[in-house]
mmCIF file of C-alpha atoms in Angstrom:
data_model
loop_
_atom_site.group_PDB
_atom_site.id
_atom_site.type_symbol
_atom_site.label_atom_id
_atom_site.label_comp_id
_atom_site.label_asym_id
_atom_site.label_seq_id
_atom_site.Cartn_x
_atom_site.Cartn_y
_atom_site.Cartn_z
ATOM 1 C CA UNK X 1 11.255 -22.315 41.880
ATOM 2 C CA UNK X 2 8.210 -20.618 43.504
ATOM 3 C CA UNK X 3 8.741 -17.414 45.460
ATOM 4 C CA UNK X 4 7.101 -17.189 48.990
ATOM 5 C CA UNK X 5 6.817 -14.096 51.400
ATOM 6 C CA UNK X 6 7.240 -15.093 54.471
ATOM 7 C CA UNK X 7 6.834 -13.571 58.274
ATOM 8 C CA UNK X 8 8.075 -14.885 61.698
ATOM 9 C CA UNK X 9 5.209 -15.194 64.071
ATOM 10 C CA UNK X 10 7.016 -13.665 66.735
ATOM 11 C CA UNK X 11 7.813 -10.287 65.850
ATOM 12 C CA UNK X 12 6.097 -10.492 62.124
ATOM 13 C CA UNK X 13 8.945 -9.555 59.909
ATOM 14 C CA UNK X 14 8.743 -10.278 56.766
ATOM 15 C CA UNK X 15 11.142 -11.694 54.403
ATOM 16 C CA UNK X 16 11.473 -13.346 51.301
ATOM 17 C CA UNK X 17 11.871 -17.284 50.628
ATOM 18 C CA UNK X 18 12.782 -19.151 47.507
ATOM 19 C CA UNK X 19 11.154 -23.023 47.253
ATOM 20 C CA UNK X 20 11.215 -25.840 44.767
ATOM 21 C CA UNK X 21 7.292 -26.219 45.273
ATOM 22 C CA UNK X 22 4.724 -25.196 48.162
ATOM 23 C CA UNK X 23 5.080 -28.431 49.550
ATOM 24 C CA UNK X 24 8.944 -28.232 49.920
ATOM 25 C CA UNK X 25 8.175 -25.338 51.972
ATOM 26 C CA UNK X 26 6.159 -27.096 54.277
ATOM 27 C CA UNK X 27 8.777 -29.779 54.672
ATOM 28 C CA UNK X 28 11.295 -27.488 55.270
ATOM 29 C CA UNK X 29 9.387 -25.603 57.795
ATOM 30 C CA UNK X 30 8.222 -29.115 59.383
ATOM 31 C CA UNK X 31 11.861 -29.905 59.958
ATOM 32 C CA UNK X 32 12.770 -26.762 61.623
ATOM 33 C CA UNK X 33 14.822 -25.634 58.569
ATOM 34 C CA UNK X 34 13.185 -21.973 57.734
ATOM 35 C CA UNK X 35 13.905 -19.382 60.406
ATOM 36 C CA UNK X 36 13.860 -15.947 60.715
ATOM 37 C CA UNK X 37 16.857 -13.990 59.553
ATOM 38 C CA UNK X 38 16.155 -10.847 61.587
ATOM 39 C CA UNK X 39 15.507 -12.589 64.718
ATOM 40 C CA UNK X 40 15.633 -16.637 63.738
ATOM 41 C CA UNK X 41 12.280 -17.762 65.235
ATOM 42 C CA UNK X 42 11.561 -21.197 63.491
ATOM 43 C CA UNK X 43 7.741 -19.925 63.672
ATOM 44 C CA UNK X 44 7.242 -19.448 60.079
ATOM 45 C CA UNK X 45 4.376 -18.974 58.329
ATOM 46 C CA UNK X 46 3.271 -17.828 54.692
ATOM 47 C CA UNK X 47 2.961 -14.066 54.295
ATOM 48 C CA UNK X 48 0.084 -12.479 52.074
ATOM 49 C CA UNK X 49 1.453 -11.394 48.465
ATOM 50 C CA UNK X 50 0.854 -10.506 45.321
ATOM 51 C CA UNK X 51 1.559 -12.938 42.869
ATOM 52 C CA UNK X 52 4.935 -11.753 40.792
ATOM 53 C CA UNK X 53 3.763 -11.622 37.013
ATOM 54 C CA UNK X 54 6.785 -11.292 35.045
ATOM 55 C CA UNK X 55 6.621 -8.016 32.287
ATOM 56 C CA UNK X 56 6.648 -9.573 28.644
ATOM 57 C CA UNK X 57 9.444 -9.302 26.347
ATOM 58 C CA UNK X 58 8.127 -7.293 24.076
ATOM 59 C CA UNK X 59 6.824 -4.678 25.804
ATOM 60 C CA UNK X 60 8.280 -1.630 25.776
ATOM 61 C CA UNK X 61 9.171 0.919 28.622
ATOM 62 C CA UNK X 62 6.777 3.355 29.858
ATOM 63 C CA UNK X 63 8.042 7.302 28.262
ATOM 64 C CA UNK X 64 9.294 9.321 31.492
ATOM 65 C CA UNK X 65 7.314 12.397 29.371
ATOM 66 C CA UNK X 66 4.306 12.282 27.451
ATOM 67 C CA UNK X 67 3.896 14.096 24.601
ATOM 68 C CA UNK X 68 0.642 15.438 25.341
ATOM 69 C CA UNK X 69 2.451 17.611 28.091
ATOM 70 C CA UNK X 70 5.289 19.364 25.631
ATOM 71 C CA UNK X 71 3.159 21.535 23.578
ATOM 72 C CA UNK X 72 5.540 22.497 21.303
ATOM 73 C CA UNK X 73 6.629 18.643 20.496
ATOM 74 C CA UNK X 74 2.732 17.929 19.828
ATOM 75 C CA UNK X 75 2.717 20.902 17.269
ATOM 76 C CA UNK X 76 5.940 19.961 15.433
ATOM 77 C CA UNK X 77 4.595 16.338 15.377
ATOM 78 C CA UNK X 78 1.290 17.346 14.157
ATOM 79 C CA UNK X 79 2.666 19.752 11.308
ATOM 80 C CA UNK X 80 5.302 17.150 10.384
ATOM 81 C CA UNK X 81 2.125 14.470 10.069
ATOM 82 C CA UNK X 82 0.186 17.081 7.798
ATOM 83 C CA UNK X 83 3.351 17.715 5.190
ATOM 84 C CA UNK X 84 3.467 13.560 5.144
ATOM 85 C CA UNK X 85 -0.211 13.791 3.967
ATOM 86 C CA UNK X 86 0.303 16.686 2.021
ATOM 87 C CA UNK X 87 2.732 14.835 0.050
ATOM 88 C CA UNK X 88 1.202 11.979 -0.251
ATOM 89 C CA UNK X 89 -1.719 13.303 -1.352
ATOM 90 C CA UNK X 90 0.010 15.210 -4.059
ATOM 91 C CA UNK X 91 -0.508 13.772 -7.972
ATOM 92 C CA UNK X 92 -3.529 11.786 -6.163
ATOM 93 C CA UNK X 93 -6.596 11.638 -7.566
ATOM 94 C CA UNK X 94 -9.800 12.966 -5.068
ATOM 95 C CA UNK X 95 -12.646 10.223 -5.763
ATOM 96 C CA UNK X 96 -14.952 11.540 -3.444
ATOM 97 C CA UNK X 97 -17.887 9.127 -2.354
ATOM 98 C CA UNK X 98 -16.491 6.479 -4.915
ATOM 99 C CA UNK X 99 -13.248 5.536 -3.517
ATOM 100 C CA UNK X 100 -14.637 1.787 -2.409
ATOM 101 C CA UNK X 101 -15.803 1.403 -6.395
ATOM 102 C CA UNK X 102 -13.012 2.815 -7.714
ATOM 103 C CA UNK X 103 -10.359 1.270 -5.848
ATOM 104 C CA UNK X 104 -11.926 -1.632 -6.355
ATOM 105 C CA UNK X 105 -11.971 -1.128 -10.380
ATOM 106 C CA UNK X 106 -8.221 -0.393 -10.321
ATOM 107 C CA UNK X 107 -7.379 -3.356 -8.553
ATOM 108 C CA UNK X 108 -9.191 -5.673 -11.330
ATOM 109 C CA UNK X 109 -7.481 -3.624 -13.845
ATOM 110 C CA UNK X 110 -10.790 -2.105 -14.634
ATOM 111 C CA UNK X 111 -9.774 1.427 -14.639
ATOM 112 C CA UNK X 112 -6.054 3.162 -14.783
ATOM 113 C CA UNK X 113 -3.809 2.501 -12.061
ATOM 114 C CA UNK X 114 -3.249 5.655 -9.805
ATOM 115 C CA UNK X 115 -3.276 6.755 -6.464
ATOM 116 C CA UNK X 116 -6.580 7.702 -5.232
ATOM 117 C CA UNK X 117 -7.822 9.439 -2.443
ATOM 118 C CA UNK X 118 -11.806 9.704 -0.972
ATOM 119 C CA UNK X 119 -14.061 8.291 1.291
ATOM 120 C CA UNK X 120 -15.691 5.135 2.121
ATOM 121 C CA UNK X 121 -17.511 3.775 5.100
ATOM 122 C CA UNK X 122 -15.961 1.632 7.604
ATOM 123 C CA UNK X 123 -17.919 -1.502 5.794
ATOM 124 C CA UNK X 124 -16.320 -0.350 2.670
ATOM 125 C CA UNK X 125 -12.743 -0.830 3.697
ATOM 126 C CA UNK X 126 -13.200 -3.721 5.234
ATOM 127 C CA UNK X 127 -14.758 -5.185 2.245
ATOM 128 C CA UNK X 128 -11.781 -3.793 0.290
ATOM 129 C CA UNK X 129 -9.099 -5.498 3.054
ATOM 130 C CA UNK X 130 -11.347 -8.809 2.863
ATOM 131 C CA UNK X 131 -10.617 -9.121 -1.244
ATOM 132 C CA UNK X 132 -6.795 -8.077 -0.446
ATOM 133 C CA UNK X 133 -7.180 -4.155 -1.512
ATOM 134 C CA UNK X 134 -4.674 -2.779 0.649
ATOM 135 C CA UNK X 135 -6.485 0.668 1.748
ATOM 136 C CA UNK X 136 -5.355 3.147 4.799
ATOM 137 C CA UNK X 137 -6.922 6.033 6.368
ATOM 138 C CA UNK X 138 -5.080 9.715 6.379
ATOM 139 C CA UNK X 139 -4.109 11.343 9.681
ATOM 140 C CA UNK X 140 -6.043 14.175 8.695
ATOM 141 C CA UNK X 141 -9.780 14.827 6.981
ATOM 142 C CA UNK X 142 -9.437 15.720 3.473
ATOM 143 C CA UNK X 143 -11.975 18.927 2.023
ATOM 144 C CA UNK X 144 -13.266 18.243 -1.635
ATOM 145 C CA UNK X 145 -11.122 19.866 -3.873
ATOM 146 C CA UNK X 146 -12.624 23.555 -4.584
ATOM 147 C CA UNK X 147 -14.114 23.867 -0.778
ATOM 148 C CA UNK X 148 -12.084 25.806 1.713
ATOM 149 C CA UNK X 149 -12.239 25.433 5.540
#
């Protein structure tokens, strides 16, 4: 079924008509069978539209708020992100500059298996991702351990 808007040429209203094809419109129109239904004028013509794109399943509804305009929701979810990390981060291991290397080495069972922490340039990790390391980068930037902010 294809949906058409449609408007009476005699007093342009415009209503909505439901067709098996564009070309079953014109027949029906050709036969006098379209009309008006606020003032049935058989002068019926194609309206202008905009084409009806259906939304896709898996998208998800618009939020009504955004976070960004509740302060207070954007602090507790920014201090609840930095005690994940925290944790996370504790009984790791700071590599600094040699993360790439040494993630690498603990994945060929090179060096002892532990959870390490550092940095690595974005050529790095996806070097590491290519050879199946699984790597992630923290929510938050991570001082070397001794240096305060």
């Amino acid at each position: 079924m294809i949906v058409f808007d449609l408007k009476c040429a005699s007093a342009s209203h415009v209503f909505e008509g439901w067709f098996g094809s564009s070309d079953a419109f014109e027949d029906q129109r050709g036969r006098g069978l379209v009309e008006c239904p606020v003032c049935g004028s058989r002068e019926v013509e194609k309206a202008v539209m905009a084409p009806r794109v259906a939304p896709k399943g898996n998208r998800a509804e618009a939020p009504t708020e955004m976070l960004s305009s509740n302060p207070a929701a954007v602090k507790a979810m920014m201090a609840q992100m930095a005690e994940a990390q925290k944790k996370m981060l504790e009984g790791s291991d700071y590599v600094g500059d040699r993360f790439a290397d040494e993630a690498r080495a603990i994945h060929l069972g090179e060096s002892e298996a532990r959870s390490i922490h550092g940095r690595a340039t974005r050529e790095q990790t996806d070097s590491l991702l290519e050879d199946g390391i699984k790597v992630a980068p923290l929510p938050f930037p991570v001082l070397e351990p001794g240096r305060e902010n």
